[in-house]
């Protein structure tokens, strides 16, 4: 059977960042020179390596010569190895252990679930602060091993890993500030609460595209579970109750919330969704990526009062009573139709005749003359028309331009149209 084909990290590195392919010449140390060894080297003696290496989708299966990795990558701080063919954690360790300044590592879409991560191997990751394991199908056992060996880990990405449950380690990770765990299958709040126990210092929790159906936790318990949570994303979760939104107020430091695409908000208009959520979350200063200004908050809270003013008392949310204390009981706003008037009832005066009639305001002066022809028994070419607005201070206005639309004169119900003959 043929052995699977693949390429080493060093092979890809040399090809991509050779002087011919990557003429990088900015700043001291960016072009790394390595003297030739007595044994000789198949590489050129110079590579132009930036501190951020992007080697995604290159077919990498192994590390290659470790001494060469150490020689060329001593200054590298970020490494993207996503969408390669790395399946052995030992090979990843050989790379990372020779990149001493590494702080960001992306291993997304590598089949690393095919091997077990040993603690001795994970120790080579100890300096990493941001780790991306999206679509790697990394087991919770692997995640626990990483958490034990990465004391400075601040950001962890575990998206698209098909998690249905969360497994807690024996010890919690106090360093983690941001957790992306989107696009999994986490439905029950009992699984989400484990994340609070695992990561007590969590600042940002991104749960978008999971199927969480409710936040089932007493308020005081929520405050203890996520005492430092500042931002949470619940985009496209399964939340269906306003009580779940009210629960978010229990997070003592929460400032930012993302809530688009949840079943609860589908029956509401775009304006209603935003205002009703803002009014229920008094401490949130950013909703769905947009800053909530002081004016918008007051407008939303007043809208909330009017929205529930006619609702039976037993159905009114508690927040309504809080806002009544703040603003008092507000009457519903009068509905004002701002659409332009399409017709008007006017008095048509000709000689001693007065006739009340309805005229379309989208027609022109010429068209109005045709409408008046049978009434005043004059050909349109012989008519002079004057519009009189009883509130206007300057008297009747001659309607002299035949192509001008009637609505441009500001004609309203009760106005008068005077018709005179040119031959008069």
JSON list of C-alpha atoms in Angstrom, two decimals, residues 259-418:
[
{"chain": "A", "resi": 259, "resn": "UNK", "atom": "CA", "xyz": [-29.13, 38.31, 20.24]},
{"chain": "A", "resi": 260, "resn": "UNK", "atom": "CA", "xyz": [-30.01, 38.20, 16.54]},
{"chain": "A", "resi": 261, "resn": "UNK", "atom": "CA", "xyz": [-31.89, 35.28, 15.04]},
{"chain": "A", "resi": 262, "resn": "UNK", "atom": "CA", "xyz": [-33.54, 33.86, 18.17]},
{"chain": "A", "resi": 263, "resn": "UNK", "atom": "CA", "xyz": [-37.14, 32.49, 18.04]},
{"chain": "A", "resi": 264, "resn": "UNK", "atom": "CA", "xyz": [-38.32, 34.87, 20.78]},
{"chain": "A", "resi": 265, "resn": "UNK", "atom": "CA", "xyz": [-37.78, 37.97, 18.61]},
{"chain": "A", "resi": 266, "resn": "UNK", "atom": "CA", "xyz": [-39.12, 36.70, 15.30]},
{"chain": "A", "resi": 267, "resn": "UNK", "atom": "CA", "xyz": [-42.71, 38.01, 15.74]},
{"chain": "A", "resi": 268, "resn": "UNK", "atom": "CA", "xyz": [-41.50, 41.57, 16.41]},
{"chain": "A", "resi": 269, "resn": "UNK", "atom": "CA", "xyz": [-40.50, 44.34, 14.01]},
{"chain": "A", "resi": 270, "resn": "UNK", "atom": "CA", "xyz": [-36.85, 45.42, 13.80]},
{"chain": "A", "resi": 271, "resn": "UNK", "atom": "CA", "xyz": [-37.62, 48.53, 15.86]},
{"chain": "A", "resi": 272, "resn": "UNK", "atom": "CA", "xyz": [-39.55, 46.59, 18.50]},
{"chain": "A", "resi": 273, "resn": "UNK", "atom": "CA", "xyz": [-36.80, 43.98, 18.86]},
{"chain": "A", "resi": 274, "resn": "UNK", "atom": "CA", "xyz": [-34.10, 46.49, 19.62]},
{"chain": "A", "resi": 275, "resn": "UNK", "atom": "CA", "xyz": [-36.12, 48.77, 21.87]},
{"chain": "A", "resi": 276, "resn": "UNK", "atom": "CA", "xyz": [-37.70, 46.02, 23.94]},
{"chain": "A", "resi": 277, "resn": "UNK", "atom": "CA", "xyz": [-34.32, 44.33, 24.52]},
{"chain": "A", "resi": 278, "resn": "UNK", "atom": "CA", "xyz": [-32.56, 47.59, 25.40]},
{"chain": "A", "resi": 279, "resn": "UNK", "atom": "CA", "xyz": [-35.29, 48.46, 27.89]},
{"chain": "A", "resi": 280, "resn": "UNK", "atom": "CA", "xyz": [-34.96, 45.08, 29.61]},
{"chain": "A", "resi": 281, "resn": "UNK", "atom": "CA", "xyz": [-31.14, 45.25, 29.88]},
{"chain": "A", "resi": 282, "resn": "UNK", "atom": "CA", "xyz": [-30.34, 48.52, 31.70]},
{"chain": "A", "resi": 283, "resn": "UNK", "atom": "CA", "xyz": [-26.60, 47.83, 32.07]},
{"chain": "A", "resi": 284, "resn": "UNK", "atom": "CA", "xyz": [-25.91, 46.80, 28.47]},
{"chain": "A", "resi": 285, "resn": "UNK", "atom": "CA", "xyz": [-24.10, 49.51, 26.50]},
{"chain": "A", "resi": 286, "resn": "UNK", "atom": "CA", "xyz": [-23.75, 47.63, 23.19]},
{"chain": "A", "resi": 287, "resn": "UNK", "atom": "CA", "xyz": [-26.42, 45.50, 21.51]},
{"chain": "A", "resi": 288, "resn": "UNK", "atom": "CA", "xyz": [-25.75, 43.44, 18.37]},
{"chain": "A", "resi": 289, "resn": "UNK", "atom": "CA", "xyz": [-22.57, 45.38, 17.73]},
{"chain": "A", "resi": 290, "resn": "UNK", "atom": "CA", "xyz": [-24.16, 48.87, 17.98]},
{"chain": "A", "resi": 291, "resn": "UNK", "atom": "CA", "xyz": [-23.56, 51.28, 20.87]},
{"chain": "A", "resi": 292, "resn": "UNK", "atom": "CA", "xyz": [-26.63, 52.13, 22.93]},
{"chain": "A", "resi": 293, "resn": "UNK", "atom": "CA", "xyz": [-26.60, 55.91, 23.42]},
{"chain": "A", "resi": 294, "resn": "UNK", "atom": "CA", "xyz": [-28.25, 57.65, 26.38]},
{"chain": "A", "resi": 295, "resn": "UNK", "atom": "CA", "xyz": [-30.91, 59.08, 24.06]},
{"chain": "A", "resi": 296, "resn": "UNK", "atom": "CA", "xyz": [-31.63, 55.66, 22.54]},
{"chain": "A", "resi": 297, "resn": "UNK", "atom": "CA", "xyz": [-31.94, 54.11, 25.99]},
{"chain": "A", "resi": 298, "resn": "UNK", "atom": "CA", "xyz": [-34.43, 56.73, 27.17]},
{"chain": "A", "resi": 299, "resn": "UNK", "atom": "CA", "xyz": [-36.39, 56.40, 23.93]},
{"chain": "A", "resi": 300, "resn": "UNK", "atom": "CA", "xyz": [-36.44, 52.59, 24.31]},
{"chain": "A", "resi": 301, "resn": "UNK", "atom": "CA", "xyz": [-37.53, 52.71, 27.94]},
{"chain": "A", "resi": 302, "resn": "UNK", "atom": "CA", "xyz": [-40.36, 55.10, 27.15]},
{"chain": "A", "resi": 303, "resn": "UNK", "atom": "CA", "xyz": [-41.35, 52.87, 24.22]},
{"chain": "A", "resi": 304, "resn": "UNK", "atom": "CA", "xyz": [-41.38, 49.90, 26.63]},
{"chain": "A", "resi": 305, "resn": "UNK", "atom": "CA", "xyz": [-43.81, 51.64, 28.98]},
{"chain": "A", "resi": 306, "resn": "UNK", "atom": "CA", "xyz": [-46.19, 52.53, 26.15]},
{"chain": "A", "resi": 307, "resn": "UNK", "atom": "CA", "xyz": [-45.88, 49.03, 24.68]},
{"chain": "A", "resi": 308, "resn": "UNK", "atom": "CA", "xyz": [-47.16, 47.43, 27.89]},
{"chain": "A", "resi": 309, "resn": "UNK", "atom": "CA", "xyz": [-49.54, 50.16, 29.10]},
{"chain": "A", "resi": 310, "resn": "UNK", "atom": "CA", "xyz": [-52.64, 48.34, 27.83]},
{"chain": "A", "resi": 311, "resn": "UNK", "atom": "CA", "xyz": [-51.50, 44.83, 28.85]},
{"chain": "A", "resi": 312, "resn": "UNK", "atom": "CA", "xyz": [-53.34, 43.13, 31.76]},
{"chain": "A", "resi": 313, "resn": "UNK", "atom": "CA", "xyz": [-51.51, 43.67, 35.04]},
{"chain": "A", "resi": 314, "resn": "UNK", "atom": "CA", "xyz": [-50.82, 39.98, 35.54]},
{"chain": "A", "resi": 315, "resn": "UNK", "atom": "CA", "xyz": [-48.92, 39.90, 32.23]},
{"chain": "A", "resi": 316, "resn": "UNK", "atom": "CA", "xyz": [-46.86, 43.06, 32.71]},
{"chain": "A", "resi": 317, "resn": "UNK", "atom": "CA", "xyz": [-43.10, 42.38, 33.21]},
{"chain": "A", "resi": 318, "resn": "UNK", "atom": "CA", "xyz": [-41.39, 43.54, 36.39]},
{"chain": "A", "resi": 319, "resn": "UNK", "atom": "CA", "xyz": [-39.23, 45.92, 34.38]},
{"chain": "A", "resi": 320, "resn": "UNK", "atom": "CA", "xyz": [-42.37, 47.87, 33.48]},
{"chain": "A", "resi": 321, "resn": "UNK", "atom": "CA", "xyz": [-42.94, 48.82, 37.13]},
{"chain": "A", "resi": 322, "resn": "UNK", "atom": "CA", "xyz": [-39.29, 49.90, 37.48]},
{"chain": "A", "resi": 323, "resn": "UNK", "atom": "CA", "xyz": [-39.64, 52.19, 34.48]},
{"chain": "A", "resi": 324, "resn": "UNK", "atom": "CA", "xyz": [-42.96, 53.59, 35.70]},
{"chain": "A", "resi": 325, "resn": "UNK", "atom": "CA", "xyz": [-41.10, 54.67, 38.84]},
{"chain": "A", "resi": 326, "resn": "UNK", "atom": "CA", "xyz": [-38.51, 56.38, 36.64]},
{"chain": "A", "resi": 327, "resn": "UNK", "atom": "CA", "xyz": [-40.73, 58.09, 34.04]},
{"chain": "A", "resi": 328, "resn": "UNK", "atom": "CA", "xyz": [-44.28, 57.87, 35.33]},
{"chain": "A", "resi": 329, "resn": "UNK", "atom": "CA", "xyz": [-47.19, 56.36, 33.40]},
{"chain": "A", "resi": 330, "resn": "UNK", "atom": "CA", "xyz": [-47.05, 57.47, 29.77]},
{"chain": "A", "resi": 331, "resn": "UNK", "atom": "CA", "xyz": [-49.97, 57.62, 27.39]},
{"chain": "A", "resi": 332, "resn": "UNK", "atom": "CA", "xyz": [-49.67, 55.98, 23.95]},
{"chain": "A", "resi": 333, "resn": "UNK", "atom": "CA", "xyz": [-48.32, 58.31, 21.29]},
{"chain": "A", "resi": 334, "resn": "UNK", "atom": "CA", "xyz": [-50.85, 59.68, 18.83]},
{"chain": "A", "resi": 335, "resn": "UNK", "atom": "CA", "xyz": [-50.53, 58.05, 15.45]},
{"chain": "A", "resi": 336, "resn": "UNK", "atom": "CA", "xyz": [-49.69, 60.66, 12.83]},
{"chain": "A", "resi": 337, "resn": "UNK", "atom": "CA", "xyz": [-50.05, 59.81, 9.16]},
{"chain": "A", "resi": 338, "resn": "UNK", "atom": "CA", "xyz": [-47.14, 61.54, 7.43]},
{"chain": "A", "resi": 339, "resn": "UNK", "atom": "CA", "xyz": [-48.01, 60.31, 3.97]},
{"chain": "A", "resi": 340, "resn": "UNK", "atom": "CA", "xyz": [-48.71, 63.11, 1.46]},
{"chain": "A", "resi": 341, "resn": "UNK", "atom": "CA", "xyz": [-52.40, 63.84, 0.87]},
{"chain": "A", "resi": 342, "resn": "UNK", "atom": "CA", "xyz": [-53.61, 62.31, -2.40]},
{"chain": "A", "resi": 343, "resn": "UNK", "atom": "CA", "xyz": [-56.80, 64.35, -2.80]},
{"chain": "A", "resi": 344, "resn": "UNK", "atom": "CA", "xyz": [-58.56, 67.38, -1.34]},
{"chain": "A", "resi": 345, "resn": "UNK", "atom": "CA", "xyz": [-62.13, 68.70, -1.08]},
{"chain": "A", "resi": 346, "resn": "UNK", "atom": "CA", "xyz": [-62.13, 72.28, -2.37]},
{"chain": "A", "resi": 347, "resn": "UNK", "atom": "CA", "xyz": [-64.63, 74.99, -3.28]},
{"chain": "A", "resi": 348, "resn": "UNK", "atom": "CA", "xyz": [-64.57, 75.99, -6.96]},
{"chain": "A", "resi": 349, "resn": "UNK", "atom": "CA", "xyz": [-65.73, 79.62, -7.49]},
{"chain": "A", "resi": 350, "resn": "UNK", "atom": "CA", "xyz": [-66.75, 80.88, -10.95]},
{"chain": "A", "resi": 351, "resn": "UNK", "atom": "CA", "xyz": [-68.77, 84.06, -11.34]},
{"chain": "A", "resi": 352, "resn": "UNK", "atom": "CA", "xyz": [-71.50, 83.60, -8.73]},
{"chain": "A", "resi": 353, "resn": "UNK", "atom": "CA", "xyz": [-71.29, 79.82, -8.71]},
{"chain": "A", "resi": 354, "resn": "UNK", "atom": "CA", "xyz": [-69.74, 77.83, -5.86]},
{"chain": "A", "resi": 355, "resn": "UNK", "atom": "CA", "xyz": [-69.28, 74.10, -6.28]},
{"chain": "A", "resi": 356, "resn": "UNK", "atom": "CA", "xyz": [-67.65, 71.74, -3.78]},
{"chain": "A", "resi": 357, "resn": "UNK", "atom": "CA", "xyz": [-65.66, 69.00, -5.43]},
{"chain": "A", "resi": 358, "resn": "UNK", "atom": "CA", "xyz": [-62.85, 66.52, -4.79]},
{"chain": "A", "resi": 359, "resn": "UNK", "atom": "CA", "xyz": [-59.72, 66.90, -6.85]},
{"chain": "A", "resi": 360, "resn": "UNK", "atom": "CA", "xyz": [-56.67, 64.62, -7.22]},
{"chain": "A", "resi": 361, "resn": "UNK", "atom": "CA", "xyz": [-53.48, 66.33, -6.09]},
{"chain": "A", "resi": 362, "resn": "UNK", "atom": "CA", "xyz": [-51.19, 64.27, -8.30]},
{"chain": "A", "resi": 363, "resn": "UNK", "atom": "CA", "xyz": [-52.62, 65.81, -11.46]},
{"chain": "A", "resi": 364, "resn": "UNK", "atom": "CA", "xyz": [-51.32, 68.95, -13.20]},
{"chain": "A", "resi": 365, "resn": "UNK", "atom": "CA", "xyz": [-52.91, 72.36, -13.62]},
{"chain": "A", "resi": 366, "resn": "UNK", "atom": "CA", "xyz": [-53.67, 71.48, -17.24]},
{"chain": "A", "resi": 367, "resn": "UNK", "atom": "CA", "xyz": [-55.45, 68.30, -16.16]},
{"chain": "A", "resi": 368, "resn": "UNK", "atom": "CA", "xyz": [-57.48, 70.22, -13.57]},
{"chain": "A", "resi": 369, "resn": "UNK", "atom": "CA", "xyz": [-58.61, 72.65, -16.25]},
{"chain": "A", "resi": 370, "resn": "UNK", "atom": "CA", "xyz": [-59.92, 69.74, -18.29]},
{"chain": "A", "resi": 371, "resn": "UNK", "atom": "CA", "xyz": [-61.78, 68.48, -15.21]},
{"chain": "A", "resi": 372, "resn": "UNK", "atom": "CA", "xyz": [-63.37, 71.92, -14.75]},
{"chain": "A", "resi": 373, "resn": "UNK", "atom": "CA", "xyz": [-64.34, 72.37, -18.41]},
{"chain": "A", "resi": 374, "resn": "UNK", "atom": "CA", "xyz": [-67.88, 71.02, -18.09]},
{"chain": "A", "resi": 375, "resn": "UNK", "atom": "CA", "xyz": [-68.46, 72.82, -14.78]},
{"chain": "A", "resi": 376, "resn": "UNK", "atom": "CA", "xyz": [-67.53, 76.36, -15.89]},
{"chain": "A", "resi": 377, "resn": "UNK", "atom": "CA", "xyz": [-68.34, 75.92, -19.59]},
{"chain": "A", "resi": 378, "resn": "UNK", "atom": "CA", "xyz": [-64.97, 77.34, -20.70]},
{"chain": "A", "resi": 379, "resn": "UNK", "atom": "CA", "xyz": [-62.23, 75.80, -22.86]},
{"chain": "A", "resi": 380, "resn": "UNK", "atom": "CA", "xyz": [-59.06, 75.13, -20.84]},
{"chain": "A", "resi": 381, "resn": "UNK", "atom": "CA", "xyz": [-57.09, 77.62, -22.93]},
{"chain": "A", "resi": 382, "resn": "UNK", "atom": "CA", "xyz": [-59.42, 80.39, -21.76]},
{"chain": "A", "resi": 383, "resn": "UNK", "atom": "CA", "xyz": [-59.21, 79.66, -18.03]},
{"chain": "A", "resi": 384, "resn": "UNK", "atom": "CA", "xyz": [-57.24, 81.47, -15.36]},
{"chain": "A", "resi": 385, "resn": "UNK", "atom": "CA", "xyz": [-56.97, 79.54, -12.06]},
{"chain": "A", "resi": 386, "resn": "UNK", "atom": "CA", "xyz": [-56.15, 80.90, -8.61]},
{"chain": "A", "resi": 387, "resn": "UNK", "atom": "CA", "xyz": [-55.57, 78.91, -5.43]},
{"chain": "A", "resi": 388, "resn": "UNK", "atom": "CA", "xyz": [-56.64, 80.49, -2.15]},
{"chain": "A", "resi": 389, "resn": "UNK", "atom": "CA", "xyz": [-55.39, 79.10, 1.14]},
{"chain": "A", "resi": 390, "resn": "UNK", "atom": "CA", "xyz": [-57.41, 80.71, 3.95]},
{"chain": "A", "resi": 391, "resn": "UNK", "atom": "CA", "xyz": [-54.31, 80.61, 6.20]},
{"chain": "A", "resi": 392, "resn": "UNK", "atom": "CA", "xyz": [-51.98, 82.19, 3.62]},
{"chain": "A", "resi": 393, "resn": "UNK", "atom": "CA", "xyz": [-51.20, 85.88, 4.26]},
{"chain": "A", "resi": 394, "resn": "UNK", "atom": "CA", "xyz": [-50.73, 86.93, 0.63]},
{"chain": "A", "resi": 395, "resn": "UNK", "atom": "CA", "xyz": [-54.08, 86.18, -0.95]},
{"chain": "A", "resi": 396, "resn": "UNK", "atom": "CA", "xyz": [-54.82, 83.93, -3.94]},
{"chain": "A", "resi": 397, "resn": "UNK", "atom": "CA", "xyz": [-51.88, 82.46, -5.92]},
{"chain": "A", "resi": 398, "resn": "UNK", "atom": "CA", "xyz": [-52.22, 82.23, -9.69]},
{"chain": "A", "resi": 399, "resn": "UNK", "atom": "CA", "xyz": [-51.79, 78.67, -10.98]},
{"chain": "A", "resi": 400, "resn": "UNK", "atom": "CA", "xyz": [-50.05, 79.80, -14.13]},
{"chain": "A", "resi": 401, "resn": "UNK", "atom": "CA", "xyz": [-47.82, 76.82, -15.09]},
{"chain": "A", "resi": 402, "resn": "UNK", "atom": "CA", "xyz": [-49.81, 74.11, -16.85]},
{"chain": "A", "resi": 403, "resn": "UNK", "atom": "CA", "xyz": [-47.34, 71.28, -16.07]},
{"chain": "A", "resi": 404, "resn": "UNK", "atom": "CA", "xyz": [-47.10, 72.01, -12.34]},
{"chain": "A", "resi": 405, "resn": "UNK", "atom": "CA", "xyz": [-48.59, 69.36, -10.03]},
{"chain": "A", "resi": 406, "resn": "UNK", "atom": "CA", "xyz": [-51.40, 70.45, -7.73]},
{"chain": "A", "resi": 407, "resn": "UNK", "atom": "CA", "xyz": [-49.76, 69.06, -4.57]},
{"chain": "A", "resi": 408, "resn": "UNK", "atom": "CA", "xyz": [-46.92, 71.58, -5.03]},
{"chain": "A", "resi": 409, "resn": "UNK", "atom": "CA", "xyz": [-49.39, 74.38, -4.17]},
{"chain": "A", "resi": 410, "resn": "UNK", "atom": "CA", "xyz": [-50.04, 72.82, -0.75]},
{"chain": "A", "resi": 411, "resn": "UNK", "atom": "CA", "xyz": [-53.75, 72.41, -1.47]},
{"chain": "A", "resi": 412, "resn": "UNK", "atom": "CA", "xyz": [-55.71, 71.07, 1.49]},
{"chain": "A", "resi": 413, "resn": "UNK", "atom": "CA", "xyz": [-59.32, 70.32, 2.40]},
{"chain": "A", "resi": 414, "resn": "UNK", "atom": "CA", "xyz": [-61.36, 73.52, 2.59]},
{"chain": "A", "resi": 415, "resn": "UNK", "atom": "CA", "xyz": [-59.19, 75.57, 0.21]},
{"chain": "A", "resi": 416, "resn": "UNK", "atom": "CA", "xyz": [-60.73, 77.49, -2.68]},
{"chain": "A", "resi": 417, "resn": "UNK", "atom": "CA", "xyz": [-60.05, 77.47, -6.43]},
{"chain": "A", "resi": 418, "resn": "UNK", "atom": "CA", "xyz": [-61.12, 80.60, -8.33]}
]
